Each structure stands twice: as C-alpha cells, then as structure tokens.
Short mmCIF file of C-alpha atoms in Angstrom, two decimals:
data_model
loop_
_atom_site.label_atom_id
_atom_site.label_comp_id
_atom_site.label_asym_id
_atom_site.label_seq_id
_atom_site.Cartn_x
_atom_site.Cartn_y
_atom_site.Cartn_z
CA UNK A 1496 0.00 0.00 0.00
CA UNK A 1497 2.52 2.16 0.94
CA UNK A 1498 4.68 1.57 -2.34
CA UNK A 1499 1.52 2.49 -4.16
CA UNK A 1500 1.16 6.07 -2.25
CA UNK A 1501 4.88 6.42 -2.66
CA UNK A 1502 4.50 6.26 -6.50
CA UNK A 1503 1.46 8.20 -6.38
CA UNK A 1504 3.68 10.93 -4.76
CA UNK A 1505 6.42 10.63 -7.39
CA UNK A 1506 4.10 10.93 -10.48
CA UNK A 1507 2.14 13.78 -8.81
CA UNK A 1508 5.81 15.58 -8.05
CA UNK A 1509 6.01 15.05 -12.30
CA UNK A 1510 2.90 17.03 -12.95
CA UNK A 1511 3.49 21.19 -13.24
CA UNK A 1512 2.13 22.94 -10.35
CA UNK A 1513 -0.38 25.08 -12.32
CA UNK A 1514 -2.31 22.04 -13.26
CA UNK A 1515 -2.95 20.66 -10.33
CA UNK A 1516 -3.98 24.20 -9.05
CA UNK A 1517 -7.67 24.58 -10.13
CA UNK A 1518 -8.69 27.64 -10.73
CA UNK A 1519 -5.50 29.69 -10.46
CA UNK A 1520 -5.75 30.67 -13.94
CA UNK A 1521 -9.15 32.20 -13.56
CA UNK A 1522 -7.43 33.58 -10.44
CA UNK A 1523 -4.71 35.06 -12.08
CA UNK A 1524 -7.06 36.81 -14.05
CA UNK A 1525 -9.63 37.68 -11.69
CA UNK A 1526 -7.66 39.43 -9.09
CA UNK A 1527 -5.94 41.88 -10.78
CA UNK A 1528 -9.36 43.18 -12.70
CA UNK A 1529 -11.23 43.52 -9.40
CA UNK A 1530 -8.48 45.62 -8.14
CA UNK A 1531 -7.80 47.59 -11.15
CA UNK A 1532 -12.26 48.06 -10.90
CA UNK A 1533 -11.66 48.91 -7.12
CA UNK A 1534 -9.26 51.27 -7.51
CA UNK A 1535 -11.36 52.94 -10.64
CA UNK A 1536 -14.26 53.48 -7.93
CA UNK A 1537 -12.56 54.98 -5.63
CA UNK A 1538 -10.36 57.39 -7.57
CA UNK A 1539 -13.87 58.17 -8.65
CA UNK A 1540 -15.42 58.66 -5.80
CA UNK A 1541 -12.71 60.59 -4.08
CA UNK A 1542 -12.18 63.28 -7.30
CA UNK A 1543 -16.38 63.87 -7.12
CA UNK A 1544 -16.31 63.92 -2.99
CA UNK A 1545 -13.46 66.15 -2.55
CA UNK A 1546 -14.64 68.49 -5.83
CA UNK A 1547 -10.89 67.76 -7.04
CA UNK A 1548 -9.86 70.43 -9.87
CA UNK A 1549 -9.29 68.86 -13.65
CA UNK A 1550 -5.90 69.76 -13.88
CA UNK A 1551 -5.05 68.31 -10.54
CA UNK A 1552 -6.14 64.74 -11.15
CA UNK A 1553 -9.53 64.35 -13.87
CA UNK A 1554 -11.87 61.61 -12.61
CA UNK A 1555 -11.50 58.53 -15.03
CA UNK A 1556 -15.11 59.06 -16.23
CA UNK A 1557 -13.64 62.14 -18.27
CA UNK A 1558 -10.67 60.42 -19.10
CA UNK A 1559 -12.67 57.43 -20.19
CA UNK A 1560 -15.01 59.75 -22.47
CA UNK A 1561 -12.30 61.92 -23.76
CA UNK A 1562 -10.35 57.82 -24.66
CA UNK A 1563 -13.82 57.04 -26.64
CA UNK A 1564 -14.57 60.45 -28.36
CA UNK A 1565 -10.33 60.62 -29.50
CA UNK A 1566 -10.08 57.14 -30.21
CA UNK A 1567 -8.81 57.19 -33.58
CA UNK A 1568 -6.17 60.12 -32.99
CA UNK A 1569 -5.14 57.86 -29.86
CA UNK A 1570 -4.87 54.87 -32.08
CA UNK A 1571 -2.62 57.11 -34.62
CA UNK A 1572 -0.42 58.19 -32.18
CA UNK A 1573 0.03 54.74 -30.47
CA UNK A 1574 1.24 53.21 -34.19
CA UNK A 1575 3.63 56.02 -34.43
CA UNK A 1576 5.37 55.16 -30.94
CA UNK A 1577 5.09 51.95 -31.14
CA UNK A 1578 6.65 52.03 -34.73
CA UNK A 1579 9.39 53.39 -32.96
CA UNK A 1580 9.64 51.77 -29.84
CA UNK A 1581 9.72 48.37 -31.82
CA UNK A 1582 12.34 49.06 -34.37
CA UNK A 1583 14.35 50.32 -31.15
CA UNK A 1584 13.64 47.37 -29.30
CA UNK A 1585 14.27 44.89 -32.57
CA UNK A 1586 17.44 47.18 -32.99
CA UNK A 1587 18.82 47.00 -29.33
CA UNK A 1588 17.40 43.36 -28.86
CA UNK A 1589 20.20 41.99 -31.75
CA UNK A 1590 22.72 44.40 -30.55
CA UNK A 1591 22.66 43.28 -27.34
CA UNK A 1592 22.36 39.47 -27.98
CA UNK A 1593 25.31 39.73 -30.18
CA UNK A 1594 27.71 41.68 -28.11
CA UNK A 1595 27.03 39.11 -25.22
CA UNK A 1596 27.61 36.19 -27.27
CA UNK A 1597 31.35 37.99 -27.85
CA UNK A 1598 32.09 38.80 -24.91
CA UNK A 1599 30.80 35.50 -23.05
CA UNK A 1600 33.65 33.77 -25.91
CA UNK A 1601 35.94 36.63 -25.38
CA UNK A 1602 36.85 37.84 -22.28
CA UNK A 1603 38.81 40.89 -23.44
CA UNK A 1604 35.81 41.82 -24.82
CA UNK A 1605 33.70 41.48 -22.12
CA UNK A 1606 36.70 43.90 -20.23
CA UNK A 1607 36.46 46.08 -22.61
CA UNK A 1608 32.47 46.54 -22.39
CA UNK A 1609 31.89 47.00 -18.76
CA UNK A 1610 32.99 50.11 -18.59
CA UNK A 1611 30.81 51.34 -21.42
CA UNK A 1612 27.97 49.43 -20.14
CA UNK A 1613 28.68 50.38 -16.62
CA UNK A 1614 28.67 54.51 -18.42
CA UNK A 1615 25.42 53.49 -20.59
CA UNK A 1616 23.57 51.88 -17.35
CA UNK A 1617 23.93 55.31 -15.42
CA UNK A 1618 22.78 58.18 -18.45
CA UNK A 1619 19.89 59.30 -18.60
CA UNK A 1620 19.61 58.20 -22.41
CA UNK A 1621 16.43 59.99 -23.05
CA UNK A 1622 18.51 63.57 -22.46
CA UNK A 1623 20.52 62.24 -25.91
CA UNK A 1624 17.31 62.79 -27.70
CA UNK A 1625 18.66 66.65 -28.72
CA UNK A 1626 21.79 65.83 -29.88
CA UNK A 1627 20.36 63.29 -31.43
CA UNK A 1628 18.06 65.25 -32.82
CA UNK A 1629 20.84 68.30 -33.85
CA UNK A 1630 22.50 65.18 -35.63
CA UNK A 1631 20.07 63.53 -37.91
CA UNK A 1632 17.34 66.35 -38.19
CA UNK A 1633 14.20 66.76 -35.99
CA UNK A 1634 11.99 65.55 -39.11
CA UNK A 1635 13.00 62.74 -38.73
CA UNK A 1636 11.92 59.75 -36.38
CA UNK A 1637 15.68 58.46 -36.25
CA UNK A 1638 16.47 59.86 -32.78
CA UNK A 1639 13.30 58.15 -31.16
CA UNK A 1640 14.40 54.90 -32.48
CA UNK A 1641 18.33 55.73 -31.37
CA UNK A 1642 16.65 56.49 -27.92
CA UNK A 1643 14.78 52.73 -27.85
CA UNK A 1644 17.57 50.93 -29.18
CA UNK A 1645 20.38 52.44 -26.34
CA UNK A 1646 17.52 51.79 -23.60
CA UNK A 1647 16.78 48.28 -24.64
CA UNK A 1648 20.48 47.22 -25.86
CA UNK A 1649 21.30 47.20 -21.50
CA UNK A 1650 19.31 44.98 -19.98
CA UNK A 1651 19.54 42.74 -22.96
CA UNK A 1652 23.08 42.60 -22.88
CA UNK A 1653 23.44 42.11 -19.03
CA UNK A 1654 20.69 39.13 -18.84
CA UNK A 1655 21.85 37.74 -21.83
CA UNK A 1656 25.27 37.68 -21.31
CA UNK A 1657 24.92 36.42 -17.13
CA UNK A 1658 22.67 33.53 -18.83
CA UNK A 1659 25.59 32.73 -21.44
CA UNK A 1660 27.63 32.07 -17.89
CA UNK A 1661 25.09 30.14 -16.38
CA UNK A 1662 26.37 26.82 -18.18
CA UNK A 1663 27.45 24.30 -15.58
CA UNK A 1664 31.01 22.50 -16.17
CA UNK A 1665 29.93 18.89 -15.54
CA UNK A 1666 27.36 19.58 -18.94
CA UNK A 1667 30.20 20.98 -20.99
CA UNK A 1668 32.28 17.85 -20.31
CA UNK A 1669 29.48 15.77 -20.96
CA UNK A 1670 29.07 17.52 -24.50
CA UNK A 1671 33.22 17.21 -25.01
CA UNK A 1672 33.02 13.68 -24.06
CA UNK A 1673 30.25 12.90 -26.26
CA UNK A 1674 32.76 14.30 -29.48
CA UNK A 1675 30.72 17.12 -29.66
CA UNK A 1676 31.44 20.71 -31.88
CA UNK A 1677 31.21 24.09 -30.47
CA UNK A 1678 28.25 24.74 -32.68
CA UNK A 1679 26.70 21.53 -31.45
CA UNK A 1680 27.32 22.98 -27.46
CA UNK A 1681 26.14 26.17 -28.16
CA UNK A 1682 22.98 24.68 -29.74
CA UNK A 1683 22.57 22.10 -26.97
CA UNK A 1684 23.88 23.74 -23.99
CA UNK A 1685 24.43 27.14 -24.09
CA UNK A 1686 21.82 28.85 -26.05
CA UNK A 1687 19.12 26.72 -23.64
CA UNK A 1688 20.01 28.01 -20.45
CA UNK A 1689 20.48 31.03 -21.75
CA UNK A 1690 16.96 31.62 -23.61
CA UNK A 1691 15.62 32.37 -20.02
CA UNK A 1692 17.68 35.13 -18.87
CA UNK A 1693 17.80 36.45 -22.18
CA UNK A 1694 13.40 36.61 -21.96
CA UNK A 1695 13.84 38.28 -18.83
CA UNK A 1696 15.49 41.06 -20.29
CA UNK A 1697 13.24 41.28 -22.77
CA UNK A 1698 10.36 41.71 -21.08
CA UNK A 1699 12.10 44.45 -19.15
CA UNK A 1700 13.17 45.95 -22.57
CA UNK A 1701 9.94 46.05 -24.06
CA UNK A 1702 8.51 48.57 -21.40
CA UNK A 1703 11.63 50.32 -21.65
CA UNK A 1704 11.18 50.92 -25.78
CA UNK A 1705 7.66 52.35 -25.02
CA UNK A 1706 8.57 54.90 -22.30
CA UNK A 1707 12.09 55.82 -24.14
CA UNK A 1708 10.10 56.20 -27.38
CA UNK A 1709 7.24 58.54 -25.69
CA UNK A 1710 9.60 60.38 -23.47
CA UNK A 1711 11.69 61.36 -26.34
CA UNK A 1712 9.01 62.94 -28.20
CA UNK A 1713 8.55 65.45 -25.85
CA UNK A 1714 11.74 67.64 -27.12
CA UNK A 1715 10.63 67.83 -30.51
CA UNK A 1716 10.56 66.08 -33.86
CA UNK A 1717 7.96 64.89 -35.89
CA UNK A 1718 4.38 65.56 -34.76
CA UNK A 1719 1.58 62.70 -34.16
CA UNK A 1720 3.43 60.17 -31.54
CA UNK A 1721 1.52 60.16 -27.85
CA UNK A 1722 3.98 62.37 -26.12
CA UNK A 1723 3.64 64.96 -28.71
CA UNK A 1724 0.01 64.82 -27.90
CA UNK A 1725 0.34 64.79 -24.34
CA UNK A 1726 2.01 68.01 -24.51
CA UNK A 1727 0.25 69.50 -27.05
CA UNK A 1728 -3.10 68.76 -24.88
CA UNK A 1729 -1.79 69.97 -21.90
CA UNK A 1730 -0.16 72.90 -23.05
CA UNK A 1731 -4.42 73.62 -23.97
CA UNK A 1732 -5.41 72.65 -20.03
CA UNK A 1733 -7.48 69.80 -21.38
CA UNK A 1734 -5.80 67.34 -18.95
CA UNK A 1735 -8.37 64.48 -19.32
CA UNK A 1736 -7.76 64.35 -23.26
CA UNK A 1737 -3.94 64.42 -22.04
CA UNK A 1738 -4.74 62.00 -19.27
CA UNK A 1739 -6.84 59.82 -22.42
CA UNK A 1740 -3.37 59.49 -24.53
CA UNK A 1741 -1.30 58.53 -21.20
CA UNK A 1742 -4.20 55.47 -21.15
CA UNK A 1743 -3.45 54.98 -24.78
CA UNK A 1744 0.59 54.64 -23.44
CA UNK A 1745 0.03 52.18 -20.67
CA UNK A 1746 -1.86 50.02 -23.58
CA UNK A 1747 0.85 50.42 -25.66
CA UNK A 1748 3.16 49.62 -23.05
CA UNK A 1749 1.02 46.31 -21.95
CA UNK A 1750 1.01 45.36 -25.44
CA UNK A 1751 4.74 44.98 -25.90
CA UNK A 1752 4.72 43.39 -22.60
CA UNK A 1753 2.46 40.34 -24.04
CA UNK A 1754 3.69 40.34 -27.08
CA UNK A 1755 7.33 40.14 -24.81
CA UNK A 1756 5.63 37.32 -22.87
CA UNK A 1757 3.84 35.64 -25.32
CA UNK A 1758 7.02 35.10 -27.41
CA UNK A 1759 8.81 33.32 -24.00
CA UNK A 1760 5.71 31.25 -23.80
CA UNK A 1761 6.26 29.87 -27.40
CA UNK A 1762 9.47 29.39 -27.27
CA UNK A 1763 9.48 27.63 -23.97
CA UNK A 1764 6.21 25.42 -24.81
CA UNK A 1765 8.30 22.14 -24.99
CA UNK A 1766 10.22 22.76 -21.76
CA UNK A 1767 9.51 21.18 -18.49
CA UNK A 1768 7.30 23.32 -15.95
#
C-alpha cells in the first residue's frame, strides 16, 4: 500500500504545479481586474467627494469619455510610438544578444564593455534625444528609435550575457566527451540556459522601448506620436484628453509586454514546468 502512495507521490511531483492548481488561472485573471475596478471606484469617488480640480487629477469618467470620443487620434499616435519603440527594441534586442555572445567567448571583450555598459547603465539616455536630434534632423523619427535601441540594448546585454555564464562544467564535459562541436554545445547547452535570462530582459526591454520612445518625443521632432500629444493637450489645459493618450501609453506599453511574454511562452512550450 505504501509503495503504491509512494509512486502516487512521485508521479504527482512530475505534474506542473499550475495544473494541479484549479482555478488559479481564472485567479490570475480575476484578481488583478477587481483591483484595477476597485481602484477605478474609488479614484472616482474621491475626485467627485473632494470636488478635485481637472488639472489636478480628472476623474476617469472624463478620461474614459475623452479615450472614446479621440479614439482614432489615440490609435494614430500609439502606431507612431510603437513604430518606434519596436524598431528600437528589434534594434537593441540583436545588438545586445550579439555583443554578449562575444564577450561571453571573449573575455577581453567582455573587459572592454563594462565600462561602457557600466557609463550606458547610469545616463539618462532619453537627455541624448537633442543631440540626437541636432545630428540627424528633428523631421525625422531616427532619434526616437536611437533612444529605444540604447535603452533596450542594456538589460539585454546584461541578462543575456549572465545567462551565457550560467552553463554548468559537468554539462560541458558531458558535450566534449560525447565528441561534440562548439556549434553543437552552443545549440545544446548554451543557447538553452540562456533563452531564459535572455526573456527576462526582454520583457524588461519592451517597457523600456515604449517609455524611451514617448519620453523622447517630448523635445521635438515629428508631430503625431503620444507624447507629442500629451504636450500638445496639456499645453491647452485639457488634462483628461492628455490624461486619455497617457491610457493609450500604458496600452501600448502592456502590449509589448504580451507580445514580450507571449514570445517566451512559445518558445518555452516544450520545456519542463
């Protein structure tokens, strides 16, 4: 009997967590909606009880109007960002893989980089966005792209090159005893323990493109991204249409975050839990 409970245990230990969980999908859904419907209410309720000025903090009612009635300049604005943001994120996501794959091979490379990376890690990138935009024009959406790419290419680098490390000894002399190339390691070994780290600082990257993208458009360039509409509808005191294209970033911003996610996900689907 007890050999039968004991082999019960050890298939259930086989079975991912999540499954045997009931329900914590729905929960993983649920809780986060009620809270983000709690918190609506009460900003609500506060802004109408305490008579709170527009320009001060709109009640999401008006925000949520002024969201519906602009939808289709927030939608415009939200493809130009996210143009940007993506090429800058596609841009700084190779970058960044690549110069960790040479300097996890090379270690005067890797000497070489920290320094830069330590420099890059510590601007304030988005400040480059004049000269940037002194350099290649302000007509332009070069700069905003620039911007992305030099906030995504850091955490890239740094995840993806600590997960290049990550390779235990004992497996690389299991691969060298088994007559095996340095492509086949890298393919077998390396690249798989890596993929992790290197999703990690992706998903931290894709946030970053959005905000580096939208922040930058706020000293100039070519009109019809979200920050330029931020400012433009502030600098008119309508703070809940301004208030309706900050929604229109944090969507933006969530997107690249699933898409971000969604990608690990596939990639990962044959993995163990």
């Amino acid at each position: 009997m007890s050999a039968v409970a004991d082999a019960g245990t050890a298939a259930g230990l086989t079975v991912p967590r999540r499954v045997l969980a009931r329900g914590s999908g729905a929960r993983t859904v649920l809780a986060p909606v009620v809270f983000g419907l709690v918190f609506l209410g009460l900003w609500q309720l506060l802004v109408t009880a305490l008579d709170v000025d527009p320009f001060l903090v709109p009640a999401p009612s008006a925000i949520g109007a002024e969201f519906l009635d602009n939808a289709g300049s927030v939608l415009a604005g939200s493809l130009t960002t996210g143009a940007n943001a993506l090429i800058g994120l596609l841009v700084g996501t190779v970058i960044g893989v690549l110069a960790a794959v040479v300097a996890s091979l090379w270690r005067t490379a890797d000497a070489l980089a920290a320094p830069l990376v330590a420099a890059l890690s510590v601007m304030p990138i988005v400040a480059l966005a004049p000269v940037l935009y002194t350099m290649y024009g302000a007509g332009v959406e070069t700069s905003r792209q620039l911007v992305a790419a030099l906030a995504v290419l850091i955490p890239v680098y740094v995840n993806t090159l600590r997960g290049l490390r990550q390779v235990r000894p004992v497996h690389r002399d299991l691969m060298r005893a088994y007559a095996a190339t340095p492509r086949q390691q890298q393919l077998a070994v390396t690249l798989p323990t890596a993929a992790p780290y290197l999703f990690t600082g992706l998903r931290i990257a894709s946030s970053l493109a959005v905000i580096s993208a939208l922040v930058a458009e706020y000293f100039g360039g070519p009109v019809g991204g979200l920050g330029g509409s931020i400012t433009d509808a502030a600098s008119r005191s309508n703070y809940p249409l301004a208030w309706a294209y900050v929604l229109g970033s944090i969507l933006l911003g969530l997107v690249f975050y699933c898409a971000a996610l969604a990608v690990e996900s596939w990639s990962s689907r044959h993995r163990p839990s």
